[in-house]
N, CA, C and O atoms as a GROMACS GRO file, in nm:
protein
  476
    1UNK      N    1  -0.835  -0.426   1.632
    1UNK     CA    2  -0.919  -0.310   1.607
    1UNK      C    3  -1.038  -0.353   1.520
    1UNK      O    4  -1.022  -0.433   1.428
    2UNK      N    5  -1.154  -0.302   1.548
    2UNK     CA    6  -1.272  -0.344   1.472
    2UNK      C    7  -1.271  -0.297   1.326
    2UNK      O    8  -1.342  -0.354   1.244
    3UNK      N    9  -1.194  -0.196   1.293
    3UNK     CA   10  -1.191  -0.145   1.156
    3UNK      C   11  -1.095  -0.221   1.066
    3UNK      O   12  -1.089  -0.193   0.946
    4UNK      N   13  -1.021  -0.315   1.121
    4UNK     CA   14  -0.924  -0.391   1.043
    4UNK      C   15  -0.967  -0.535   1.034
    4UNK      O   16  -1.019  -0.591   1.131
    5UNK      N   17  -0.945  -0.596   0.918
    5UNK     CA   18  -0.968  -0.739   0.904
    5UNK      C   19  -0.866  -0.796   0.807
    5UNK      O   20  -0.821  -0.728   0.715
    6UNK      N   21  -0.833  -0.921   0.829
    6UNK     CA   22  -0.737  -0.989   0.743
    6UNK      C   23  -0.804  -1.019   0.611
    6UNK      O   24  -0.916  -1.069   0.608
    7UNK      N   25  -0.735  -0.989   0.501
    7UNK     CA   26  -0.794  -1.013   0.370
    7UNK      C   27  -0.729  -1.130   0.297
    7UNK      O   28  -0.787  -1.183   0.202
    8UNK      N   29  -0.609  -1.172   0.340
    8UNK     CA   30  -0.544  -1.283   0.270
    8UNK      C   31  -0.432  -1.340   0.355
    8UNK      O   32  -0.375  -1.271   0.439
    9UNK      N   33  -0.402  -1.465   0.333
    9UNK     CA   34  -0.287  -1.535   0.393
    9UNK      C   35  -0.208  -1.599   0.280
    9UNK      O   36  -0.263  -1.631   0.175
   10UNK      N   37  -0.080  -1.617   0.301
   10UNK     CA   38   0.000  -1.697   0.211
   10UNK      C   39   0.038  -1.633   0.079
   10UNK      O   40   0.074  -1.705  -0.015
   11UNK      N   41   0.030  -1.502   0.067
   11UNK     CA   42   0.072  -1.437  -0.057
   11UNK      C   43   0.223  -1.443  -0.068
   11UNK      O   44   0.293  -1.430   0.032
   12UNK      N   45   0.275  -1.462  -0.189
   12UNK     CA   46   0.420  -1.463  -0.213
   12UNK      C   47   0.468  -1.319  -0.222
   12UNK      O   48   0.449  -1.252  -0.324
   13UNK      N   49   0.530  -1.272  -0.115
   13UNK     CA   50   0.575  -1.133  -0.107
   13UNK      C   51   0.720  -1.115  -0.150
   13UNK      O   52   0.764  -1.002  -0.173
   14UNK      N   53   0.794  -1.224  -0.162
   14UNK     CA   54   0.937  -1.216  -0.192
   14UNK      C   55   0.972  -1.130  -0.312
   14UNK      O   56   1.056  -1.041  -0.300
   15UNK      N   57   0.911  -1.153  -0.428
   15UNK     CA   58   0.948  -1.071  -0.545
   15UNK      C   59   0.919  -0.922  -0.526
   15UNK      O   60   0.999  -0.838  -0.567
   16UNK      N   61   0.806  -0.888  -0.465
   16UNK     CA   62   0.775  -0.746  -0.443
   16UNK      C   63   0.873  -0.685  -0.343
   16UNK      O   64   0.919  -0.573  -0.363
   17UNK      N   65   0.904  -0.757  -0.236
   17UNK     CA   66   0.999  -0.706  -0.137
   17UNK      C   67   1.137  -0.686  -0.199
   17UNK      O   68   1.206  -0.589  -0.166
   18UNK      N   69   1.179  -0.776  -0.287
   18UNK     CA   70   1.309  -0.763  -0.353
   18UNK      C   71   1.313  -0.639  -0.442
   18UNK      O   72   1.412  -0.567  -0.443
   19UNK      N   73   1.204  -0.615  -0.516
   19UNK     CA   74   1.199  -0.493  -0.599
   19UNK      C   75   1.207  -0.368  -0.514
   19UNK      O   76   1.280  -0.274  -0.546
   20UNK      N   77   1.132  -0.366  -0.406
   20UNK     CA   78   1.130  -0.249  -0.318
   20UNK      C   79   1.268  -0.226  -0.258
   20UNK      O   80   1.316  -0.113  -0.252
   21UNK      N   81   1.332  -0.333  -0.212
   21UNK     CA   82   1.465  -0.321  -0.150
   21UNK      C   83   1.570  -0.272  -0.249
   21UNK      O   84   1.667  -0.207  -0.209
   22UNK      N   85   1.552  -0.302  -0.377
   22UNK     CA   86   1.651  -0.264  -0.478
   22UNK      C   87   1.637  -0.119  -0.524
   22UNK      O   88   1.724  -0.069  -0.595
   23UNK      N   89   1.531  -0.052  -0.484
   23UNK     CA   90   1.513   0.087  -0.528
   23UNK      C   91   1.616   0.177  -0.462
   23UNK      O   92   1.640   0.165  -0.342
   24UNK      N   93   1.677   0.267  -0.539
   24UNK     CA   94   1.774   0.360  -0.479
   24UNK      C   95   1.705   0.458  -0.385
   24UNK      O   96   1.586   0.488  -0.399
   25UNK      N   97   1.780   0.508  -0.289
   25UNK     CA   98   1.725   0.599  -0.189
   25UNK      C   99   1.659   0.723  -0.249
   25UNK      O  100   1.563   0.774  -0.193
   26UNK      N  101   1.710   0.771  -0.363
   26UNK     CA  102   1.653   0.893  -0.419
   26UNK      C  103   1.510   0.876  -0.470
   26UNK      O  104   1.443   0.975  -0.500
   27UNK      N  105   1.463   0.753  -0.481
   27UNK     CA  106   1.325   0.728  -0.525
   27UNK      C  107   1.223   0.753  -0.415
   27UNK      O  108   1.105   0.775  -0.442
   28UNK      N  109   1.268   0.750  -0.290
   28UNK     CA  110   1.179   0.755  -0.176
   28UNK      C  111   1.156   0.898  -0.130
   28UNK      O  112   1.251   0.975  -0.116
   29UNK      N  113   1.030   0.935  -0.108
   29UNK     CA  114   0.994   1.067  -0.059
   29UNK      C  115   0.980   1.064   0.092
   29UNK      O  116   0.923   0.971   0.148
   30UNK      N  117   1.031   1.167   0.157
   30UNK     CA  118   1.019   1.182   0.302
   30UNK      C  119   0.959   1.320   0.327
   30UNK      O  120   1.033   1.417   0.346
   31UNK      N  121   0.828   1.329   0.327
   31UNK     CA  122   0.762   1.459   0.335
   31UNK      C  123   0.749   1.512   0.477
   31UNK      O  124   0.726   1.631   0.496
   32UNK      N  125   0.763   1.425   0.576
   32UNK     CA  126   0.746   1.469   0.715
   32UNK      C  127   0.875   1.471   0.794
   32UNK      O  128   0.873   1.502   0.914
   33UNK      N  129   0.986   1.440   0.732
   33UNK     CA  130   1.117   1.435   0.798
   33UNK      C  131   1.114   1.347   0.922
   33UNK      O  132   1.183   1.375   1.021
   34UNK      N  133   1.035   1.240   0.918
   34UNK     CA  134   1.025   1.148   1.031
   34UNK      C  135   1.087   1.013   1.000
   34UNK      O  136   1.078   0.920   1.080
   35UNK      N  137   1.151   1.002   0.884
   35UNK     CA  138   1.211   0.876   0.844
   35UNK      C  139   1.117   0.781   0.773
   35UNK      O  140   1.161   0.682   0.716
   36UNK      N  141   0.986   0.810   0.776
   36UNK     CA  142   0.889   0.729   0.702
   36UNK      C  143   0.889   0.777   0.558
   36UNK      O  144   0.862   0.894   0.531
   37UNK      N  145   0.919   0.687   0.466
   37UNK     CA  146   0.931   0.726   0.327
   37UNK      C  147   0.832   0.647   0.241
   37UNK      O  148   0.783   0.542   0.282
   38UNK      N  149   0.804   0.700   0.123
   38UNK     CA  150   0.708   0.633   0.036
   38UNK      C  151   0.734   0.666  -0.110
   38UNK      O  152   0.809   0.758  -0.143
   39UNK      N  153   0.670   0.587  -0.196
   39UNK     CA  154   0.674   0.608  -0.340
   39UNK      C  155   0.530   0.600  -0.390
   39UNK      O  156   0.460   0.502  -0.364
   40UNK      N  157   0.488   0.701  -0.462
   40UNK     CA  158   0.353   0.698  -0.520
   40UNK      C  159   0.347   0.596  -0.633
   40UNK      O  160   0.443   0.580  -0.709
   41UNK      N  161   0.234   0.526  -0.644
   41UNK     CA  162   0.213   0.428  -0.749
   41UNK      C  163   0.100   0.467  -0.844
   41UNK      O  164   0.068   0.393  -0.938
   42UNK      N  165   0.039   0.583  -0.820
   42UNK     CA  166  -0.061   0.638  -0.911
   42UNK      C  167  -0.023   0.782  -0.940
   42UNK      O  168   0.032   0.851  -0.854
   43UNK      N  169  -0.053   0.827  -1.062
   43UNK     CA  170  -0.026   0.967  -1.095
   43UNK      C  171  -0.146   1.053  -1.053
   43UNK      O  172  -0.240   1.004  -0.991
   44UNK      N  173  -0.141   1.182  -1.088
   44UNK     CA  174  -0.248   1.275  -1.048
   44UNK      C  175  -0.383   1.241  -1.110
   44UNK      O  176  -0.487   1.281  -1.058
   45UNK      N  177  -0.382   1.168  -1.221
   45UNK     CA  178  -0.507   1.127  -1.286
   45UNK      C  179  -0.551   0.988  -1.237
   45UNK      O  180  -0.642   0.928  -1.293
   46UNK      N  181  -0.485   0.939  -1.134
   46UNK     CA  182  -0.513   0.808  -1.074
   46UNK      C  183  -0.479   0.691  -1.167
   46UNK      O  184  -0.536   0.582  -1.154
   47UNK      N  185  -0.388   0.714  -1.259
   47UNK     CA  186  -0.342   0.608  -1.348
   47UNK      C  187  -0.216   0.542  -1.288
   47UNK      O  188  -0.134   0.612  -1.229
   48UNK      N  189  -0.202   0.412  -1.302
   48UNK     CA  190  -0.084   0.344  -1.248
   48UNK      C  191   0.045   0.396  -1.309
   48UNK      O  192   0.053   0.424  -1.429
   49UNK      N  193   0.146   0.409  -1.226
   49UNK     CA  194   0.280   0.445  -1.271
   49UNK      C  195   0.379   0.342  -1.217
   49UNK      O  196   0.346   0.268  -1.124
   50UNK      N  197   0.495   0.338  -1.273
   50UNK     CA  198   0.603   0.247  -1.234
   50UNK      C  199   0.569   0.100  -1.255
   50UNK      O  200   0.626   0.013  -1.188
   51UNK      N  201   0.476   0.070  -1.347
   51UNK     CA  202   0.443  -0.071  -1.375
   51UNK      C  203   0.563  -0.146  -1.432
   51UNK      O  204   0.585  -0.262  -1.399
   52UNK      N  205   0.641  -0.081  -1.518
   52UNK     CA  206   0.758  -0.148  -1.577
   52UNK      C  207   0.870  -0.162  -1.475
   52UNK      O  208   0.943  -0.261  -1.476
   53UNK      N  209   0.886  -0.063  -1.388
   53UNK     CA  210   0.994  -0.065  -1.290
   53UNK      C  211   0.963  -0.157  -1.171
   53UNK      O  212   1.054  -0.212  -1.110
   54UNK      N  213   0.835  -0.174  -1.140
   54UNK     CA  214   0.794  -0.253  -1.024
   54UNK      C  215   0.688  -0.357  -1.062
   54UNK      O  216   0.578  -0.356  -1.006
   55UNK      N  217   0.719  -0.447  -1.155
   55UNK     CA  218   0.617  -0.542  -1.200
   55UNK      C  219   0.569  -0.636  -1.089
   55UNK      O  220   0.450  -0.669  -1.085
   56UNK      N  221   0.657  -0.681  -1.002
   56UNK     CA  222   0.614  -0.772  -0.895
   56UNK      C  223   0.525  -0.700  -0.794
   56UNK      O  224   0.430  -0.759  -0.741
   57UNK      N  225   0.555  -0.575  -0.766
   57UNK     CA  226   0.470  -0.496  -0.676
   57UNK      C  227   0.331  -0.484  -0.736
   57UNK      O  228   0.231  -0.504  -0.667
   58UNK      N  229   0.323  -0.451  -0.864
   58UNK     CA  230   0.192  -0.438  -0.929
   58UNK      C  231   0.120  -0.571  -0.941
   58UNK      O  232  -0.003  -0.574  -0.932
   59UNK      N  233   0.193  -0.682  -0.962
   59UNK     CA  234   0.127  -0.814  -0.961
   59UNK      C  235   0.065  -0.842  -0.824
   59UNK      O  236  -0.045  -0.896  -0.815
   60UNK      N  237   0.136  -0.804  -0.719
   60UNK     CA  238   0.084  -0.822  -0.584
   60UNK      C  239  -0.041  -0.735  -0.562
   60UNK      O  240  -0.140  -0.783  -0.507
   61UNK      N  241  -0.036  -0.611  -0.604
   61UNK     CA  242  -0.153  -0.523  -0.593
   61UNK      C  243  -0.271  -0.581  -0.670
   61UNK      O  244  -0.383  -0.584  -0.619
   62UNK      N  245  -0.245  -0.626  -0.792
   62UNK     CA  246  -0.353  -0.685  -0.873
   62UNK      C  247  -0.409  -0.811  -0.805
   62UNK      O  248  -0.530  -0.834  -0.809
   63UNK      N  249  -0.322  -0.892  -0.744
   63UNK     CA  250  -0.368  -1.013  -0.674
   63UNK      C  251  -0.455  -0.977  -0.554
   63UNK      O  252  -0.561  -1.036  -0.533
   64UNK      N  253  -0.411  -0.880  -0.476
   64UNK     CA  254  -0.489  -0.837  -0.359
   64UNK      C  255  -0.624  -0.781  -0.404
   64UNK      O  256  -0.726  -0.809  -0.340
   65UNK      N  257  -0.626  -0.703  -0.511
   65UNK     CA  258  -0.753  -0.650  -0.562
   65UNK      C  259  -0.844  -0.762  -0.608
   65UNK      O  260  -0.966  -0.754  -0.588
   66UNK      N  261  -0.790  -0.867  -0.668
   66UNK     CA  262  -0.872  -0.981  -0.711
   66UNK      C  263  -0.930  -1.053  -0.590
   66UNK      O  264  -1.046  -1.095  -0.593
   67UNK      N  265  -0.853  -1.068  -0.484
   67UNK     CA  266  -0.903  -1.129  -0.361
   67UNK      C  267  -1.014  -1.043  -0.301
   67UNK      O  268  -1.116  -1.095  -0.257
   68UNK      N  269  -0.993  -0.912  -0.299
   68UNK     CA  270  -1.096  -0.822  -0.245
   68UNK      C  271  -1.226  -0.834  -0.324
   68UNK      O  272  -1.334  -0.834  -0.266
   69UNK      N  273  -1.214  -0.845  -0.455
   69UNK     CA  274  -1.335  -0.857  -0.538
   69UNK      C  275  -1.404  -0.991  -0.517
   69UNK      O  276  -1.526  -0.997  -0.502
   70UNK      N  277  -1.328  -1.098  -0.514
   70UNK     CA  278  -1.386  -1.232  -0.506
   70UNK      C  279  -1.436  -1.269  -0.367
   70UNK      O  280  -1.539  -1.334  -0.353
   71UNK      N  281  -1.363  -1.227  -0.265
   71UNK     CA  282  -1.394  -1.275  -0.130
   71UNK      C  283  -1.453  -1.169  -0.037
   71UNK      O  284  -1.506  -1.202   0.069
   72UNK      N  285  -1.445  -1.042  -0.077
   72UNK     CA  286  -1.490  -0.935   0.012
   72UNK      C  287  -1.584  -0.837  -0.058
   72UNK      O  288  -1.613  -0.730  -0.005
   73UNK      N  289  -1.631  -0.874  -0.176
   73UNK     CA  290  -1.728  -0.793  -0.249
   73UNK      C  291  -1.684  -0.648  -0.268
   73UNK      O  292  -1.762  -0.554  -0.253
   74UNK      N  293  -1.556  -0.631  -0.302
   74UNK     CA  294  -1.504  -0.496  -0.323
   74UNK      C  295  -1.421  -0.494  -0.451
   74UNK      O  296  -1.304  -0.532  -0.450
   75UNK      N  297  -1.479  -0.450  -0.560
   75UNK     CA  298  -1.410  -0.443  -0.688
   75UNK      C  299  -1.390  -0.297  -0.729
   75UNK      O  300  -1.388  -0.265  -0.848
   76UNK      N  301  -1.377  -0.210  -0.632
   76UNK     CA  302  -1.363  -0.067  -0.661
   76UNK      C  303  -1.232  -0.032  -0.728
   76UNK      O  304  -1.143  -0.116  -0.742
   77UNK      N  305  -1.223   0.091  -0.769
   77UNK     CA  306  -1.103   0.141  -0.838
   77UNK      C  307  -1.000   0.189  -0.737
   77UNK      O  308  -1.033   0.220  -0.623
   78UNK      N  309  -0.878   0.195  -0.780
   78UNK     CA  310  -0.774   0.254  -0.697
   78UNK      C  311  -0.782   0.406  -0.710
   78UNK      O  312  -0.783   0.459  -0.820
   79UNK      N  313  -0.788   0.475  -0.597
   79UNK     CA  314  -0.787   0.620  -0.602
   79UNK      C  315  -0.661   0.675  -0.535
   79UNK      O  316  -0.630   0.794  -0.551
   80UNK      N  317  -0.590   0.593  -0.463
   80UNK     CA  318  -0.467   0.634  -0.396
   80UNK      C  319  -0.387   0.507  -0.373
   80UNK      O  320  -0.440   0.408  -0.322
   81UNK      N  321  -0.261   0.508  -0.408
   81UNK     CA  322  -0.181   0.387  -0.392
   81UNK      C  323  -0.034   0.426  -0.380
   81UNK      O  324   0.019   0.501  -0.462
   82UNK      N  325   0.028   0.375  -0.277
   82UNK     CA  326   0.171   0.398  -0.259
   82UNK      C  327   0.231   0.284  -0.180
   82UNK      O  328   0.158   0.208  -0.116
   83UNK      N  329   0.362   0.272  -0.185
   83UNK     CA  330   0.434   0.176  -0.103
   83UNK      C  331   0.523   0.259  -0.011
   83UNK      O  332   0.582   0.358  -0.052
   84UNK      N  333   0.530   0.217   0.114
   84UNK     CA  334   0.605   0.296   0.211
   84UNK      C  335   0.694   0.212   0.301
   84UNK      O  336   0.680   0.090   0.310
   85UNK      N  337   0.785   0.282   0.367
   85UNK     CA  338   0.875   0.220   0.465
   85UNK      C  339   0.866   0.301   0.594
   85UNK      O  340   0.865   0.424   0.593
   86UNK      N  341   0.860   0.230   0.705
   86UNK     CA  342   0.860   0.293   0.836
   86UNK      C  343   0.975   0.234   0.917
   86UNK      O  344   0.982   0.112   0.933
   87UNK      N  345   1.065   0.318   0.968
   87UNK     CA  346   1.175   0.266   1.049
   87UNK      C  347   1.122   0.202   1.178
   87UNK      O  348   1.016   0.240   1.228
   88UNK      N  349   1.197   0.106   1.233
   88UNK     CA  350   1.156   0.046   1.361
   88UNK      C  351   1.136   0.153   1.467
   88UNK      O  352   1.212   0.250   1.476
   89UNK      N  353   1.034   0.135   1.546
   89UNK     CA  354   1.004   0.229   1.654
   89UNK      C  355   0.918   0.346   1.614
   89UNK      O  356   0.878   0.425   1.700
   90UNK      N  357   0.887   0.360   1.485
   90UNK     CA  358   0.801   0.469   1.443
   90UNK      C  359   0.659   0.417   1.423
   90UNK      O  360   0.636   0.296   1.425
   91UNK      N  361   0.568   0.507   1.403
   91UNK     CA  362   0.430   0.467   1.381
   91UNK      C  363   0.344   0.587   1.347
   91UNK      O  364   0.392   0.701   1.344
   92UNK      N  365   0.220   0.561   1.323
   92UNK     CA  366   0.123   0.666   1.296
   92UNK      C  367   0.025   0.672   1.412
   92UNK      O  368  -0.020   0.569   1.462
   93UNK      N  369  -0.006   0.792   1.455
   93UNK     CA  370  -0.106   0.808   1.558
   93UNK      C  371  -0.244   0.780   1.499
   93UNK      O  372  -0.264   0.799   1.379
   94UNK      N  373  -0.338   0.736   1.581
   94UNK     CA  374  -0.475   0.719   1.529
   94UNK      C  375  -0.522   0.849   1.466
   94UNK      O  376  -0.500   0.958   1.520
   95UNK      N  377  -0.586   0.837   1.351
   95UNK     CA  378  -0.630   0.956   1.278
   95UNK      C  379  -0.748   0.920   1.189
   95UNK      O  380  -0.782   0.804   1.172
   96UNK      N  381  -0.808   1.023   1.131
   96UNK     CA  382  -0.921   1.007   1.039
   96UNK      C  383  -0.886   1.076   0.910
   96UNK      O  384  -0.849   1.193   0.909
   97UNK      N  385  -0.899   1.003   0.799
   97UNK     CA  386  -0.862   1.057   0.668
   97UNK      C  387  -0.982   1.102   0.586
   97UNK      O  388  -0.966   1.146   0.472
   98UNK      N  389  -1.102   1.093   0.642
   98UNK     CA  390  -1.220   1.128   0.565
   98UNK      C  391  -1.276   1.013   0.486
   98UNK      O  392  -1.374   1.030   0.412
   99UNK      N  393  -1.216   0.894   0.499
   99UNK     CA  394  -1.264   0.775   0.429
   99UNK      C  395  -1.383   0.721   0.508
   99UNK      O  396  -1.372   0.695   0.627
  100UNK      N  397  -1.497   0.705   0.440
  100UNK     CA  398  -1.618   0.664   0.513
  100UNK      C  399  -1.638   0.514   0.521
  100UNK      O  400  -1.727   0.469   0.594
  101UNK      N  401  -1.560   0.435   0.450
  101UNK     CA  402  -1.573   0.289   0.456
  101UNK      C  403  -1.686   0.233   0.371
  101UNK      O  404  -1.700   0.111   0.359
  102UNK      N  405  -1.766   0.320   0.314
  102UNK     CA  406  -1.877   0.274   0.230
  102UNK      C  407  -1.852   0.311   0.085
  102UNK      O  408  -1.845   0.223   0.000
  103UNK      N  409  -1.840   0.440   0.057
  103UNK     CA  410  -1.813   0.482  -0.081
  103UNK      C  411  -1.664   0.472  -0.113
  103UNK      O  412  -1.626   0.457  -0.230
  104UNK      N  413  -1.580   0.480  -0.012
  104UNK     CA  414  -1.436   0.462  -0.029
  104UNK      C  415  -1.386   0.377   0.086
  104UNK      O  416  -1.430   0.392   0.200
  105UNK      N  417  -1.291   0.288   0.054
  105UNK     CA  418  -1.229   0.205   0.156
  105UNK      C  419  -1.079   0.217   0.144
  105UNK      O  420  -1.026   0.232   0.034
  106UNK      N  421  -1.012   0.211   0.254
  106UNK     CA  422  -0.866   0.215   0.256
  106UNK      C  423  -0.815   0.080   0.301
  106UNK      O  424  -0.861   0.024   0.400
  107UNK      N  425  -0.719   0.028   0.226
  107UNK     CA  426  -0.654  -0.096   0.261
  107UNK      C  427  -0.507  -0.068   0.284
  107UNK      O  428  -0.441  -0.006   0.200
  108UNK      N  429  -0.456  -0.112   0.397
  108UNK     CA  430  -0.315  -0.102   0.426
  108UNK      C  431  -0.262  -0.244   0.438
  108UNK      O  432  -0.310  -0.322   0.520
  109UNK      N  433  -0.165  -0.275   0.356
  109UNK     CA  434  -0.112  -0.411   0.349
  109UNK      C  435   0.030  -0.410   0.404
  109UNK      O  436   0.119  -0.346   0.346
  110UNK      N  437   0.052  -0.479   0.513
  110UNK     CA  438   0.186  -0.491   0.570
  110UNK      C  439   0.261  -0.599   0.495
  110UNK      O  440   0.223  -0.716   0.500
  111UNK      N  441   0.366  -0.562   0.425
  111UNK     CA  442   0.445  -0.659   0.349
  111UNK      C  443   0.550  -0.726   0.434
  111UNK      O  444   0.584  -0.842   0.413
  112UNK      N  445   0.603  -0.652   0.532
  112UNK     CA  446   0.707  -0.707   0.617
  112UNK      C  447   0.705  -0.628   0.747
  112UNK      O  448   0.692  -0.506   0.747
  113UNK      N  449   0.719  -0.699   0.859
  113UNK     CA  450   0.725  -0.633   0.988
  113UNK      C  451   0.801  -0.719   1.087
  113UNK      O  452   0.822  -0.839   1.065
  114UNK      N  453   0.842  -0.658   1.195
  114UNK     CA  454   0.911  -0.730   1.302
  114UNK      C  455   0.809  -0.798   1.392
  114UNK      O  456   0.693  -0.757   1.395
  115UNK      N  457   0.849  -0.900   1.466
  115UNK     CA  458   0.756  -0.964   1.560
  115UNK      C  459   0.699  -0.861   1.657
  115UNK      O  460   0.771  -0.773   1.704
  116UNK      N  461   0.571  -0.873   1.686
  116UNK     CA  462   0.506  -0.784   1.782
  116UNK      C  463   0.450  -0.656   1.724
  116UNK      O  464   0.383  -0.580   1.794
  117UNK      N  465   0.475  -0.632   1.595
  117UNK     CA  466   0.425  -0.510   1.532
  117UNK      C  467   0.274  -0.524   1.512
  117UNK      O  468   0.225  -0.630   1.474
  118UNK      N  469   0.201  -0.415   1.537
  118UNK     CA  470   0.058  -0.414   1.516
  118UNK      C  471   0.023  -0.317   1.404
  118UNK      O  472   0.085  -0.212   1.390
  119UNK      N  473  -0.076  -0.354   1.325
  119UNK     CA  474  -0.127  -0.265   1.221
  119UNK      C  475  -0.258  -0.207   1.271
  119UNK      O  476  -0.321  -0.128   1.201
   0.00000   0.00000   0.00000
């Protein structure tokens, strides 16, 4: 897809994936009853939350943001951040979130997927 581009290779995802896997089920929100669940990582004031509970996840986010700043000229602030899980066979239909790509950009980082999965 022309709107997607690879931003990094070779990131160590193991520690972040281990933290995510260890979270109890009650931490995950399922707002659409479709099996896709998520955890917010920013509060309503856009301040980071769960830094102590998910330090490896936040180190990964900080690393990706540093790569975006250094290699892609994007040092913007986080305005929305969450980690999510999608069961095999599910997906999101093409949609528009109102993000214009200039004043705001959305980055979706696949931490783990099965062979053949497309983002």
